[in-house]
mmCIF file of C-alpha atoms in Angstrom:
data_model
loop_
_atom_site.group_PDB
_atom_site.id
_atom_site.type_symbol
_atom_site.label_atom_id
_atom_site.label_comp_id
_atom_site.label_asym_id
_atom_site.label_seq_id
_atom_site.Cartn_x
_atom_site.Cartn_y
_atom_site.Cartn_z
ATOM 1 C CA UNK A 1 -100.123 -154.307 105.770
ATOM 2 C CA UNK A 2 -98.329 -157.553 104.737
ATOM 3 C CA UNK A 3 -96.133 -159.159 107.662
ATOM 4 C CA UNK A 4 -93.402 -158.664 105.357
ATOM 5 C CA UNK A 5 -93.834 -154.758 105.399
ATOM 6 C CA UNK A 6 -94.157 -154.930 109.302
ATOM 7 C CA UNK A 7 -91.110 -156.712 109.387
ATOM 8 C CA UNK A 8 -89.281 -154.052 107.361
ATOM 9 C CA UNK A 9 -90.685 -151.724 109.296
ATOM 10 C CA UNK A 10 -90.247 -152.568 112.635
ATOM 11 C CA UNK A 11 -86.037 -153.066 111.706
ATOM 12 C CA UNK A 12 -86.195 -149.437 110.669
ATOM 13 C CA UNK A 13 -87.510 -148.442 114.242
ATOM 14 C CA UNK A 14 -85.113 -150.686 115.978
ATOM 15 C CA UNK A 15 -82.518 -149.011 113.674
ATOM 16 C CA UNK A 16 -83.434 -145.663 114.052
ATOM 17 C CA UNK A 17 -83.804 -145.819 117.725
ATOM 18 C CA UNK A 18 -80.221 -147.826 118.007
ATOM 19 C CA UNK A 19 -78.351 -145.534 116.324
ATOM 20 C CA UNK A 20 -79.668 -142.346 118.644
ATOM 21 C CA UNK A 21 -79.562 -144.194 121.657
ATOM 22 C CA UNK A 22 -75.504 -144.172 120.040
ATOM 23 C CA UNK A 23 -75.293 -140.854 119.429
ATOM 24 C CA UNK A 24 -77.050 -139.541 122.709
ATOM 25 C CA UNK A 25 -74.041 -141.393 124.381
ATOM 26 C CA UNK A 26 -71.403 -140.217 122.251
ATOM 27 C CA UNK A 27 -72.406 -136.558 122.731
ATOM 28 C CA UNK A 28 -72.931 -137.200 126.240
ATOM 29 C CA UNK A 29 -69.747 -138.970 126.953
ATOM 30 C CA UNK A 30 -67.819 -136.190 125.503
ATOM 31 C CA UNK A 31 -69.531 -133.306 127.170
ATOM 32 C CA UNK A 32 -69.137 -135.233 130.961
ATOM 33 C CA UNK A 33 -65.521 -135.279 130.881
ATOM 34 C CA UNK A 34 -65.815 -131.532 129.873
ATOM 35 C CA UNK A 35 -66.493 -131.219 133.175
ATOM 36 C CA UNK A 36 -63.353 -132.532 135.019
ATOM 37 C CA UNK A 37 -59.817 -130.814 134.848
ATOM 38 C CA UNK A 38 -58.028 -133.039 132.481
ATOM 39 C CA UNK A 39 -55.166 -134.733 133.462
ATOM 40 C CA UNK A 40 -53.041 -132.847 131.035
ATOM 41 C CA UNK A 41 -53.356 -129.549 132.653
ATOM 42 C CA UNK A 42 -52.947 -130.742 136.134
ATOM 43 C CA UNK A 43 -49.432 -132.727 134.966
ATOM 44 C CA UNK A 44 -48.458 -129.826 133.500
ATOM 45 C CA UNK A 45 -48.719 -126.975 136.004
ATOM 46 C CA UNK A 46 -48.504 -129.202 139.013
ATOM 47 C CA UNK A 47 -44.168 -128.289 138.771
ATOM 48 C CA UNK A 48 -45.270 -124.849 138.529
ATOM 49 C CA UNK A 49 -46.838 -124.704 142.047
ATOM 50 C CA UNK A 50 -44.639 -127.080 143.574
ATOM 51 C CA UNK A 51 -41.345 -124.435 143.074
ATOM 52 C CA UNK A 52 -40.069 -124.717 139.305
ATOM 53 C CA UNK A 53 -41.288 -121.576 138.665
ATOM 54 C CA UNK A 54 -38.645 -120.468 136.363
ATOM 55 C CA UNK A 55 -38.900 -122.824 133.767
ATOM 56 C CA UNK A 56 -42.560 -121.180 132.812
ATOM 57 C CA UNK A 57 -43.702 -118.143 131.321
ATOM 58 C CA UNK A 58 -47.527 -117.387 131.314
ATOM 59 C CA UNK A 59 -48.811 -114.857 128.538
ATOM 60 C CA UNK A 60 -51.494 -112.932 129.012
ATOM 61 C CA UNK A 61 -54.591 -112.595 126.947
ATOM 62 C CA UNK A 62 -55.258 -109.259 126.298
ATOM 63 C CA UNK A 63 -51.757 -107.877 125.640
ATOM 64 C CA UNK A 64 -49.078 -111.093 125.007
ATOM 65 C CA UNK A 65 -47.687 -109.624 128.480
ATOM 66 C CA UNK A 66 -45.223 -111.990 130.919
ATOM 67 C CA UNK A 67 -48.425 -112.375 133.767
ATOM 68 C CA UNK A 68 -46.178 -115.761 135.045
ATOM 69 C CA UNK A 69 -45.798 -114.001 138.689
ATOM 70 C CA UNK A 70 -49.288 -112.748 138.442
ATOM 71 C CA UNK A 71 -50.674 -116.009 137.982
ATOM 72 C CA UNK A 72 -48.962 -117.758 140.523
ATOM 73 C CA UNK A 73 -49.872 -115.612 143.136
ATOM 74 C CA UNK A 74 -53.530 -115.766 142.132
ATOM 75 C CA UNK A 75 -53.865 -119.021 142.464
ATOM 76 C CA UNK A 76 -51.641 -120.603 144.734
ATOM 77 C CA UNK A 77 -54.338 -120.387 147.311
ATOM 78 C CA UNK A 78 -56.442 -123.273 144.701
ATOM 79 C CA UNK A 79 -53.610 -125.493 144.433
ATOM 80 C CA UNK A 80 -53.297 -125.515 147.906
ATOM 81 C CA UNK A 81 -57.232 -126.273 147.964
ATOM 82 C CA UNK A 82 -56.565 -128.718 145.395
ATOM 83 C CA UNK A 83 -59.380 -126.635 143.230
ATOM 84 C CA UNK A 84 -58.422 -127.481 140.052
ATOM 85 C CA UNK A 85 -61.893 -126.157 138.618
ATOM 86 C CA UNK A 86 -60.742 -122.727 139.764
ATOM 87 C CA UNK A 87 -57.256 -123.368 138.539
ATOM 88 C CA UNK A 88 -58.646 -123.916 135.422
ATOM 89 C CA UNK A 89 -61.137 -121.356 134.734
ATOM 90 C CA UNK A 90 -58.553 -118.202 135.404
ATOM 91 C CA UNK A 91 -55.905 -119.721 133.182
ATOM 92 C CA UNK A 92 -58.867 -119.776 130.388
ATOM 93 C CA UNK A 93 -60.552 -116.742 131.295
ATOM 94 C CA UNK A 94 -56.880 -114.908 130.997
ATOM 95 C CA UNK A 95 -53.952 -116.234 129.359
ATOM 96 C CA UNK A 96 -53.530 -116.988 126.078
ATOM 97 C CA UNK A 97 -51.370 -119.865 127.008
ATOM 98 C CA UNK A 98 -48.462 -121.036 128.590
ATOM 99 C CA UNK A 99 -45.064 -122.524 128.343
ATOM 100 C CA UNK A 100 -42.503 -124.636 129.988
ATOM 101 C CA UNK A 101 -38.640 -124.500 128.867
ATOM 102 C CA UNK A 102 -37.180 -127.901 128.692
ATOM 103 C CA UNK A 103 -33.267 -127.610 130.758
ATOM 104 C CA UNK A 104 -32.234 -130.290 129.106
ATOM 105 C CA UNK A 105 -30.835 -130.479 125.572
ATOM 106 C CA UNK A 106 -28.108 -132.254 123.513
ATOM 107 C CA UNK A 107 -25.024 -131.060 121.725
ATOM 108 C CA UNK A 108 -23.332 -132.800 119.062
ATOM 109 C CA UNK A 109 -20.402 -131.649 116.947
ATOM 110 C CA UNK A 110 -21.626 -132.211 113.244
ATOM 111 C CA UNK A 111 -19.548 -133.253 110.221
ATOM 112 C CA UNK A 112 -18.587 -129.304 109.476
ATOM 113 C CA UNK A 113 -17.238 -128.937 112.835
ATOM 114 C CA UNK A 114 -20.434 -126.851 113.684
ATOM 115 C CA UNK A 115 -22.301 -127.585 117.021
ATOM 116 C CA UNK A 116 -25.638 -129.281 116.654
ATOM 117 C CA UNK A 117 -28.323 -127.769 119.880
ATOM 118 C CA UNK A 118 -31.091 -129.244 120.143
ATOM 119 C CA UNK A 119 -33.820 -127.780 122.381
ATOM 120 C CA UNK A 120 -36.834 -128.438 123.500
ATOM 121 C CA UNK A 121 -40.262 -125.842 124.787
ATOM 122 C CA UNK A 122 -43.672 -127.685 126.065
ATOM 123 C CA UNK A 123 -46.981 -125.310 125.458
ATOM 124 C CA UNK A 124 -50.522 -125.855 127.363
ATOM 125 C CA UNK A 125 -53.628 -124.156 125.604
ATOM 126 C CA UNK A 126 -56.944 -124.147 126.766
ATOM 127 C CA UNK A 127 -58.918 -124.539 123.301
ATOM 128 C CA UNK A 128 -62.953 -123.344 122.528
ATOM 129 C CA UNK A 129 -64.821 -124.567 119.866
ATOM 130 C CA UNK A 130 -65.019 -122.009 117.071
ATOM 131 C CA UNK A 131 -66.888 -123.842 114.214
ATOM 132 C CA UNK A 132 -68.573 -127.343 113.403
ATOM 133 C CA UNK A 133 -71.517 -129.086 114.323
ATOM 134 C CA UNK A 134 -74.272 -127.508 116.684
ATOM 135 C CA UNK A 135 -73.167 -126.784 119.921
ATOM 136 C CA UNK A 136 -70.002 -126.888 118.940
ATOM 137 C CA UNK A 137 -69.310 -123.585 121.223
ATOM 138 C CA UNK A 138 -70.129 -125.401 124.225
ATOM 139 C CA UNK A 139 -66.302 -127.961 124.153
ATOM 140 C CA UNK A 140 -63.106 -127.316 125.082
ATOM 141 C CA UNK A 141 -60.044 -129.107 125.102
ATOM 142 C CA UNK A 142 -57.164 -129.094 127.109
ATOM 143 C CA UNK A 143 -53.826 -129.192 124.699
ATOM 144 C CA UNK A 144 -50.042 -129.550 125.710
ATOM 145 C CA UNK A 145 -47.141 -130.584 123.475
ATOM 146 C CA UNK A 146 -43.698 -129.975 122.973
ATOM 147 C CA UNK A 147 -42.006 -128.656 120.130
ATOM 148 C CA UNK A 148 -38.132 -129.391 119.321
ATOM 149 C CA UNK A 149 -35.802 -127.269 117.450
ATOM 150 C CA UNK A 150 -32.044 -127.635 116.636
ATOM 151 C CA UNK A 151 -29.442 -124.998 115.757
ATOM 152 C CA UNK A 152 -25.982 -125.654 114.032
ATOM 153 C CA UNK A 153 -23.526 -122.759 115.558
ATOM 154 C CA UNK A 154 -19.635 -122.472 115.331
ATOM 155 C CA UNK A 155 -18.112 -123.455 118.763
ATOM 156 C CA UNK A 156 -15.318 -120.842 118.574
ATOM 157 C CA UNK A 157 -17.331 -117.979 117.312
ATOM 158 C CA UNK A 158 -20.936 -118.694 118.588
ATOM 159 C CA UNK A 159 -22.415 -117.616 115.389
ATOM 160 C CA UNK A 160 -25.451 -119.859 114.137
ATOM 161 C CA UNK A 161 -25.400 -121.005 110.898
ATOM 162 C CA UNK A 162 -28.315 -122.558 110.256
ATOM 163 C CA UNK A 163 -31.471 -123.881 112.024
ATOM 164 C CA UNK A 164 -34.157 -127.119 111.526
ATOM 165 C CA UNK A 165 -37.509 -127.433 112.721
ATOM 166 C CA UNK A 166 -39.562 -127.386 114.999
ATOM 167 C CA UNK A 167 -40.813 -130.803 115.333
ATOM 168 C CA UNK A 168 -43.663 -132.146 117.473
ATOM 169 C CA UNK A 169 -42.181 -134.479 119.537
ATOM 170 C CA UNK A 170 -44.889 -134.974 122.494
ATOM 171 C CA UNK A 171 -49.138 -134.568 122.127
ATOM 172 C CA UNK A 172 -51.747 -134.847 124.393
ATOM 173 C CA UNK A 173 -55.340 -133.351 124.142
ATOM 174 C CA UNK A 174 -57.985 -133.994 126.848
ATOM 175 C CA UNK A 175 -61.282 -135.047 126.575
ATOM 176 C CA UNK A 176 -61.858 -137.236 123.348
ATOM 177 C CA UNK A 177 -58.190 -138.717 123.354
ATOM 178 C CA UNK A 178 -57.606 -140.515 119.960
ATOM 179 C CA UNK A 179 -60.735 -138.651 118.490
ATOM 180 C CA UNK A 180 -58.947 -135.248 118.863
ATOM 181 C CA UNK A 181 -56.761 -134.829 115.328
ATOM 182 C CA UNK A 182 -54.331 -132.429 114.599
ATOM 183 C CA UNK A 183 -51.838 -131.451 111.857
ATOM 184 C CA UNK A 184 -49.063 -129.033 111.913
ATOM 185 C CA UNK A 185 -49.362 -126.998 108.995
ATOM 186 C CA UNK A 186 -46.744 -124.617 109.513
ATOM 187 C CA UNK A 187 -42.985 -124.894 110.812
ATOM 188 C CA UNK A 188 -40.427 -122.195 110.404
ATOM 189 C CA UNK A 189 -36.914 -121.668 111.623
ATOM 190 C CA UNK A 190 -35.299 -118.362 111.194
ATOM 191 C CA UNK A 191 -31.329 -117.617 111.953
ATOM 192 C CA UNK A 192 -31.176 -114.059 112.604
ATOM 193 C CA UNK A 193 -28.740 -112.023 110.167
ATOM 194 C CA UNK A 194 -26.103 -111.364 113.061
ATOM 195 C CA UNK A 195 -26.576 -115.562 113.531
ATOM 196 C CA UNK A 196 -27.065 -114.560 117.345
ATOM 197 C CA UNK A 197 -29.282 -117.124 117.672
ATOM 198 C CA UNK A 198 -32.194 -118.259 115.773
ATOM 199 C CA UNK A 199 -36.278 -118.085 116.019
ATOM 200 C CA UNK A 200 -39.205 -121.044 115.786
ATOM 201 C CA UNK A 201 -42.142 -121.017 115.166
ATOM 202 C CA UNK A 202 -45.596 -123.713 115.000
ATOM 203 C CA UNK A 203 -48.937 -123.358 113.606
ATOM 204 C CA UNK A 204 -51.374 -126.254 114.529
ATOM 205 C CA UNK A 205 -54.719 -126.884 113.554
ATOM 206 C CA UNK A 206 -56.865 -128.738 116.229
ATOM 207 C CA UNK A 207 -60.211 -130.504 115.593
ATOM 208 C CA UNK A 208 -62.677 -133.127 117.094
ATOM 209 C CA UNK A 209 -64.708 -136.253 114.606
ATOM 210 C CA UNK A 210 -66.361 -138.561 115.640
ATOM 211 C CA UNK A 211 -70.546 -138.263 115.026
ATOM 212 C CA UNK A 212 -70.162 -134.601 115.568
ATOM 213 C CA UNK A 213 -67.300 -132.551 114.363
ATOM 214 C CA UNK A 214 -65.729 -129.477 116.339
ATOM 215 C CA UNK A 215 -63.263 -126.913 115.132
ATOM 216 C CA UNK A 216 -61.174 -125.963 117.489
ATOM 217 C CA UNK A 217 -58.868 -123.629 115.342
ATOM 218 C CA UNK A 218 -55.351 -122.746 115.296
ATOM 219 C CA UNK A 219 -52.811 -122.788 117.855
ATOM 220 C CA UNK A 220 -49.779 -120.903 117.350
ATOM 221 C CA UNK A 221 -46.364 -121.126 119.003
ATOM 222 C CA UNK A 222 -42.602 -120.049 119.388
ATOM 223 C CA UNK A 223 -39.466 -119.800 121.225
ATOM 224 C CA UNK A 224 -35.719 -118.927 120.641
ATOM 225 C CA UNK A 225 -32.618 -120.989 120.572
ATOM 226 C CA UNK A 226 -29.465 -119.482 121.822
ATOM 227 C CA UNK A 227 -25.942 -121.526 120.728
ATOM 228 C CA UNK A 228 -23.457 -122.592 123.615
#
């Protein structure tokens, strides 16, 4: 074999090797954090334990119940342990999610004379991999966001008149941080005929890139926006 050839081939080794040396790290990079709480959950439940327990509403996963109470009481003992592992894995292994109601909002009078409300609901999700490279079953994600809707309503009679949104305003996903990508694909605000108040709702899709790909699927959210 000609030195040349040797050369050629010994860049392809060095090549070869580089780049899975690479992708070892990736993969392994992403699958370590997997095994800490994020800091997203923990910032999002720690009001929860520490007496704001009326802002949040826990649903369960096997039949959209109000488990909020239930939850609480099952795991107060691990926040007072500081076990956020343990935390972590009952909120995954039953609720479908969970939400926070923002108490503060604005009201504006428009140019119409209607009221403008605008209103605000945070939403944590514990996401599995459904689809994407191998393994992919093996991550999850920590999600929460909030989602902002705003309702036009007459002062004097209370009746809503129309309604826009919801728009993300806030995202965070934990591990993988600017490699996590997502895309709202779906927002829909619906006045009720009696304009008593009017319904939103949010479809997001979720997914991991970089070397490997993960799908992480849909996540699907709403709330209601009363006027006055």
């Amino acid at each position: 074999m000609s030195i040349k050839k040797r050369y050629m081939s010994l860049i392809l080794v060095v090549t070869m090797l580089i780049f899975s040396i690479s992708s070892f790290a990736v993969d392994n990079t992403v699958n370590d954090t997997e095994d800490e709480v994020s800091q997203v959950f923990k910032n999002f439940l720690e009001p929860f334990y520490e007496g704001n327990r009326t802002a949040y509403k826990a649903i369960s996963k096997n039949n959209s119940a109000d488990v909020t109470e239930n939850f609480y009481q099952e795991t107060i003992i691990f926040y007072q342990q500081q076990d956020w592992a343990k935390i972590h894995d009952l909120f995954e292994e039953n609720l479908q999610g969970m939400s926070k109601t923002e108490t503060t909002y604005s009201q504006t009078a428009s140019c119409s004379g209607d009221i403008a409300k605008n209103q605000s609901k945070t939403f944590l999700h514990t996401l599995k991999g459904i689809g994407g490279s191998e393994g992919y079953e093996t991550y999850g994600r920590d999600m929460a966001y909030t989602l902002t809707g705003t309702i036009y309503y007459n002062p004097n009679t209370g009746i809503v008149s129309s309604a826009v949104g919801p728009t993300v305003t806030e995202m965070s996903i934990q591990p993988g941080d600017t490699n996590n990508i997502w895309e709202q694909t779906s927002q829909i605000a619906r006045v009720m005929s009696n304009g008593a108040y009017a319904n939103f709702s949010s479809t997001i899709h979720v997914y991991f890139s970089y070397f490997i790909m993960v799908d992480f699927g849909n996540v699907i959210d709403s709330f209601t926006i009363y006027p006055g």
